[in-house]
Amino acid sequence: DGLVAQVGVRRSPGAGKPATLYELHPDAEPLFSRAYAPVLRAMLDVIAERMTPDAAASLMRDVGRRLAAQLGRDVTGGLHARVHAAAALLSALGGEAYVEKGDDRLQLRGYGCPLSAVTARAEVCRAVEALLSEVIGTTVREHCDRGDRPRCCFHVETAA
């Protein structure tokens, strides 16, 4: 699965096959880190203390736009294709998203939330809202469930 990499062999004295040496692949190290959630939570707390709510929300939208530039694949096609591509991107980030059709909109719903450790702060969902808006190319509004088991929900406007 790409989590480990062979880094060499170790030869021991005597007969026998040399031992293969492995280590954690650099791309896999973040999977085992426990630092991301507390650092992100502390950073969001500092942002909330130092900025007005409007400025913090604007900052998070800028973060979402930057994420879209970094992660958003060149999505083409009609609205439905772009929404499905955005759902795939949200799933790749850990949101396990699917698309639901409503009366006048499409919804991106998640079975979970990739940022559940920090979604008590709604500002974080603004970053994802902006990411999805950029990828889809239309207005997306956050309607996430921040209960005991946070779940993503974003409404994609389809009517003018």
PDB file of C-alpha atoms in Angstrom:
ATOM      1  CA  ASP A   1       0.000   0.000   0.000  1.00  0.00           C
ATOM      2  CA  GLY A   2       3.027   2.285  -0.185  1.00  0.00           C
ATOM      3  CA  LEU A   3       3.306   2.620   3.602  1.00  0.00           C
ATOM      4  CA  VAL A   4       6.772   1.087   3.846  1.00  0.00           C
ATOM      5  CA  ALA A   5       9.855   1.242   1.665  1.00  0.00           C
ATOM      6  CA  GLN A   6      12.769  -1.130   1.370  1.00  0.00           C
ATOM      7  CA  VAL A   7      15.930   0.710   2.397  1.00  0.00           C
ATOM      8  CA  GLY A   8      18.577  -1.967   2.190  1.00  0.00           C
ATOM      9  CA  VAL A   9      19.765  -5.288   3.485  1.00  0.00           C
ATOM     10  CA  ARG A  10      21.595  -6.348   6.598  1.00  0.00           C
ATOM     11  CA  ARG A  11      24.098  -9.112   6.359  1.00  0.00           C
ATOM     12  CA  SER A  12      24.862 -11.030   9.469  1.00  0.00           C
ATOM     13  CA  PRO A  13      27.901 -13.201   9.987  1.00  0.00           C
ATOM     14  CA  GLY A  14      27.432 -16.801   9.090  1.00  0.00           C
ATOM     15  CA  ALA A  15      25.195 -18.589   6.688  1.00  0.00           C
ATOM     16  CA  GLY A  16      21.713 -17.531   5.734  1.00  0.00           C
ATOM     17  CA  LYS A  17      19.826 -15.081   3.645  1.00  0.00           C
ATOM     18  CA  PRO A  18      20.475 -11.377   4.374  1.00  0.00           C
ATOM     19  CA  ALA A  19      17.677  -9.554   6.183  1.00  0.00           C
ATOM     20  CA  THR A  20      15.763  -6.932   4.224  1.00  0.00           C
ATOM     21  CA  LEU A  21      15.489  -3.574   6.004  1.00  0.00           C
ATOM     22  CA  TYR A  22      12.312  -1.521   5.763  1.00  0.00           C
ATOM     23  CA  GLU A  23      11.207   1.852   7.057  1.00  0.00           C
ATOM     24  CA  LEU A  24       8.072   3.941   6.970  1.00  0.00           C
ATOM     25  CA  HIS A  25       7.706   5.647   3.593  1.00  0.00           C
ATOM     26  CA  PRO A  26       7.903   9.462   3.935  1.00  0.00           C
ATOM     27  CA  ASP A  27       4.433   9.840   2.351  1.00  0.00           C
ATOM     28  CA  ALA A  28       2.985   7.559   5.060  1.00  0.00           C
ATOM     29  CA  GLU A  29       4.404   9.418   8.067  1.00  0.00           C
ATOM     30  CA  PRO A  30       1.475  11.886   8.300  1.00  0.00           C
ATOM     31  CA  LEU A  31      -0.907   8.929   8.627  1.00  0.00           C
ATOM     32  CA  PHE A  32       0.627   8.070  11.974  1.00  0.00           C
ATOM     33  CA  SER A  33       1.091  11.571  13.362  1.00  0.00           C
ATOM     34  CA  ARG A  34      -1.090  12.627  16.252  1.00  0.00           C
ATOM     35  CA  ALA A  35       0.090  16.234  16.132  1.00  0.00           C
ATOM     36  CA  TYR A  36      -2.097  17.595  13.342  1.00  0.00           C
ATOM     37  CA  ALA A  37      -5.401  17.864  15.216  1.00  0.00           C
ATOM     38  CA  PRO A  38      -4.070  19.583  18.369  1.00  0.00           C
ATOM     39  CA  VAL A  39      -1.877  21.959  16.345  1.00  0.00           C
ATOM     40  CA  LEU A  40      -4.767  22.848  14.033  1.00  0.00           C
ATOM     41  CA  ARG A  41      -7.116  23.310  17.015  1.00  0.00           C
ATOM     42  CA  ALA A  42      -4.604  25.625  18.733  1.00  0.00           C
ATOM     43  CA  MET A  43      -4.042  27.584  15.521  1.00  0.00           C
ATOM     44  CA  LEU A  44      -7.779  28.091  15.056  1.00  0.00           C
ATOM     45  CA  ASP A  45      -8.098  29.233  18.665  1.00  0.00           C
ATOM     46  CA  VAL A  46      -5.356  31.827  18.133  1.00  0.00           C
ATOM     47  CA  ILE A  47      -6.983  33.000  14.900  1.00  0.00           C
ATOM     48  CA  ALA A  48     -10.330  33.369  16.691  1.00  0.00           C
ATOM     49  CA  GLU A  49      -8.706  35.359  19.503  1.00  0.00           C
ATOM     50  CA  ARG A  50      -6.829  37.718  17.199  1.00  0.00           C
ATOM     51  CA  MET A  51      -9.344  38.265  14.398  1.00  0.00           C
ATOM     52  CA  THR A  52     -12.930  39.345  14.102  1.00  0.00           C
ATOM     53  CA  PRO A  53     -15.353  36.577  13.089  1.00  0.00           C
ATOM     54  CA  ASP A  54     -15.681  38.095   9.598  1.00  0.00           C
ATOM     55  CA  ALA A  55     -11.905  38.302   9.159  1.00  0.00           C
ATOM     56  CA  ALA A  56     -11.482  34.707  10.363  1.00  0.00           C
ATOM     57  CA  ALA A  57     -14.156  33.488   7.936  1.00  0.00           C
ATOM     58  CA  SER A  58     -12.477  35.409   5.099  1.00  0.00           C
ATOM     59  CA  LEU A  59      -9.123  33.862   6.002  1.00  0.00           C
ATOM     60  CA  MET A  60     -10.638  30.372   5.930  1.00  0.00           C
ATOM     61  CA  ARG A  61     -12.213  31.031   2.526  1.00  0.00           C
ATOM     62  CA  ASP A  62      -8.756  32.052   1.283  1.00  0.00           C
ATOM     63  CA  VAL A  63      -7.410  28.771   2.677  1.00  0.00           C
ATOM     64  CA  GLY A  64     -10.113  26.897   0.762  1.00  0.00           C
ATOM     65  CA  ARG A  65      -9.275  28.695  -2.463  1.00  0.00           C
ATOM     66  CA  ARG A  66      -5.610  27.875  -1.996  1.00  0.00           C
ATOM     67  CA  LEU A  67      -6.502  24.223  -1.379  1.00  0.00           C
ATOM     68  CA  ALA A  68      -8.542  24.243  -4.581  1.00  0.00           C
ATOM     69  CA  ALA A  69      -5.531  25.533  -6.493  1.00  0.00           C
ATOM     70  CA  GLN A  70      -3.332  22.824  -4.953  1.00  0.00           C
ATOM     71  CA  LEU A  71      -5.732  19.874  -4.897  1.00  0.00           C
ATOM     72  CA  GLY A  72      -8.521  20.722  -7.302  1.00  0.00           C
ATOM     73  CA  ARG A  73      -8.010  18.755 -10.413  1.00  0.00           C
ATOM     74  CA  ASP A  74      -8.857  20.461 -13.676  1.00  0.00           C
ATOM     75  CA  VAL A  75     -12.531  19.591 -13.575  1.00  0.00           C
ATOM     76  CA  THR A  76     -14.457  19.848 -16.800  1.00  0.00           C
ATOM     77  CA  GLY A  77     -17.912  18.900 -17.931  1.00  0.00           C
ATOM     78  CA  GLY A  78     -21.355  19.902 -16.785  1.00  0.00           C
ATOM     79  CA  LEU A  79     -22.431  20.766 -13.280  1.00  0.00           C
ATOM     80  CA  HIS A  80     -23.230  17.172 -12.318  1.00  0.00           C
ATOM     81  CA  ALA A  81     -19.795  15.985 -13.460  1.00  0.00           C
ATOM     82  CA  ARG A  82     -18.081  18.765 -11.505  1.00  0.00           C
ATOM     83  CA  VAL A  83     -20.131  17.998  -8.369  1.00  0.00           C
ATOM     84  CA  HIS A  84     -19.216  14.315  -8.605  1.00  0.00           C
ATOM     85  CA  ALA A  85     -15.549  15.279  -9.067  1.00  0.00           C
ATOM     86  CA  ALA A  86     -15.792  17.493  -5.956  1.00  0.00           C
ATOM     87  CA  ALA A  87     -17.325  14.570  -4.028  1.00  0.00           C
ATOM     88  CA  ALA A  88     -14.394  12.401  -5.111  1.00  0.00           C
ATOM     89  CA  LEU A  89     -11.985  15.097  -3.908  1.00  0.00           C
ATOM     90  CA  LEU A  90     -13.768  15.359  -0.550  1.00  0.00           C
ATOM     91  CA  SER A  91     -13.618  11.560  -0.264  1.00  0.00           C
ATOM     92  CA  ALA A  92      -9.898  11.619  -1.042  1.00  0.00           C
ATOM     93  CA  LEU A  93      -9.484  14.026   1.887  1.00  0.00           C
ATOM     94  CA  GLY A  94     -11.270  11.552   4.181  1.00  0.00           C
ATOM     95  CA  GLY A  95     -14.848  12.820   3.944  1.00  0.00           C
ATOM     96  CA  GLU A  96     -16.305   9.788   2.116  1.00  0.00           C
ATOM     97  CA  ALA A  97     -18.761  11.993   0.258  1.00  0.00           C
ATOM     98  CA  TYR A  98     -21.661  11.150  -1.998  1.00  0.00           C
ATOM     99  CA  VAL A  99     -24.032  13.275  -4.100  1.00  0.00           C
ATOM    100  CA  GLU A 100     -27.759  13.635  -3.377  1.00  0.00           C
ATOM    101  CA  LYS A 101     -30.209  15.419  -5.629  1.00  0.00           C
ATOM    102  CA  GLY A 102     -32.660  17.866  -4.017  1.00  0.00           C
ATOM    103  CA  ASP A 103     -35.442  20.002  -5.511  1.00  0.00           C
ATOM    104  CA  ASP A 104     -33.338  22.981  -6.562  1.00  0.00           C
ATOM    105  CA  ARG A 105     -29.849  21.857  -5.629  1.00  0.00           C
ATOM    106  CA  LEU A 106     -27.407  19.042  -5.373  1.00  0.00           C
ATOM    107  CA  GLN A 107     -25.975  18.104  -2.009  1.00  0.00           C
ATOM    108  CA  LEU A 108     -22.581  16.746  -1.151  1.00  0.00           C
ATOM    109  CA  ARG A 109     -22.988  14.631   1.973  1.00  0.00           C
ATOM    110  CA  GLY A 110     -20.303  12.865   3.921  1.00  0.00           C
ATOM    111  CA  TYR A 111     -20.463   9.714   5.992  1.00  0.00           C
ATOM    112  CA  GLY A 112     -17.963  11.480   8.220  1.00  0.00           C
ATOM    113  CA  CYS A 113     -15.784  14.576   8.312  1.00  0.00           C
ATOM    114  CA  PRO A 114     -12.078  14.776   7.449  1.00  0.00           C
ATOM    115  CA  LEU A 115     -11.708  17.666   9.920  1.00  0.00           C
ATOM    116  CA  SER A 116     -13.919  16.301  12.696  1.00  0.00           C
ATOM    117  CA  ALA A 117     -11.323  17.090  15.349  1.00  0.00           C
ATOM    118  CA  VAL A 118     -11.821  20.817  14.746  1.00  0.00           C
ATOM    119  CA  THR A 119     -15.306  21.254  13.272  1.00  0.00           C
ATOM    120  CA  ALA A 120     -16.692  22.624  16.511  1.00  0.00           C
ATOM    121  CA  ARG A 121     -15.293  25.805  14.986  1.00  0.00           C
ATOM    122  CA  ALA A 122     -17.468  26.520  11.948  1.00  0.00           C
ATOM    123  CA  GLU A 123     -14.677  28.574  10.347  1.00  0.00           C
ATOM    124  CA  VAL A 124     -12.968  25.365   9.296  1.00  0.00           C
ATOM    125  CA  CYS A 125     -15.991  24.353   7.225  1.00  0.00           C
ATOM    126  CA  ARG A 126     -15.705  27.698   5.408  1.00  0.00           C
ATOM    127  CA  ALA A 127     -12.383  26.523   3.978  1.00  0.00           C
ATOM    128  CA  VAL A 128     -13.984  23.360   2.613  1.00  0.00           C
ATOM    129  CA  GLU A 129     -16.961  25.385   1.353  1.00  0.00           C
ATOM    130  CA  ALA A 130     -14.593  27.634  -0.627  1.00  0.00           C
ATOM    131  CA  LEU A 131     -12.615  24.626  -1.881  1.00  0.00           C
ATOM    132  CA  LEU A 132     -15.767  22.998  -3.233  1.00  0.00           C
ATOM    133  CA  SER A 133     -17.079  26.279  -4.705  1.00  0.00           C
ATOM    134  CA  GLU A 134     -13.824  26.721  -6.613  1.00  0.00           C
ATOM    135  CA  VAL A 135     -13.738  23.136  -7.873  1.00  0.00           C
ATOM    136  CA  ILE A 136     -17.409  23.081  -8.898  1.00  0.00           C
ATOM    137  CA  GLY A 137     -17.486  26.638 -10.209  1.00  0.00           C
ATOM    138  CA  THR A 138     -20.717  27.684  -8.502  1.00  0.00           C
ATOM    139  CA  THR A 139     -21.989  28.725  -5.079  1.00  0.00           C
ATOM    140  CA  VAL A 140     -21.695  26.043  -2.400  1.00  0.00           C
ATOM    141  CA  ARG A 141     -23.093  26.546   1.120  1.00  0.00           C
ATOM    142  CA  GLU A 142     -22.052  24.592   4.179  1.00  0.00           C
ATOM    143  CA  HIS A 143     -24.767  22.806   6.210  1.00  0.00           C
ATOM    144  CA  CYS A 144     -22.572  20.403   8.181  1.00  0.00           C
ATOM    145  CA  ASP A 145     -23.713  18.357  11.162  1.00  0.00           C
ATOM    146  CA  ARG A 146     -21.445  19.233  14.076  1.00  0.00           C
ATOM    147  CA  GLY A 147     -23.000  16.767  16.527  1.00  0.00           C
ATOM    148  CA  ASP A 148     -21.333  13.902  18.336  1.00  0.00           C
ATOM    149  CA  ARG A 149     -20.332  12.387  15.020  1.00  0.00           C
ATOM    150  CA  PRO A 150     -19.623  15.291  12.621  1.00  0.00           C
ATOM    151  CA  ARG A 151     -20.658  14.817   8.996  1.00  0.00           C
ATOM    152  CA  CYS A 152     -20.103  17.056   6.007  1.00  0.00           C
ATOM    153  CA  CYS A 153     -23.030  18.513   4.102  1.00  0.00           C
ATOM    154  CA  PHE A 154     -22.725  21.110   1.362  1.00  0.00           C
ATOM    155  CA  HIS A 155     -25.543  22.454  -0.805  1.00  0.00           C
ATOM    156  CA  VAL A 156     -24.677  23.206  -4.410  1.00  0.00           C
ATOM    157  CA  GLU A 157     -26.976  25.759  -5.998  1.00  0.00           C
ATOM    158  CA  THR A 158     -28.264  24.632  -9.383  1.00  0.00           C
ATOM    159  CA  ALA A 159     -30.915  27.301 -10.013  1.00  0.00           C
ATOM    160  CA  ALA A 160     -30.263  30.993 -10.518  1.00  0.00           C
TER     161      ALA A 160
END
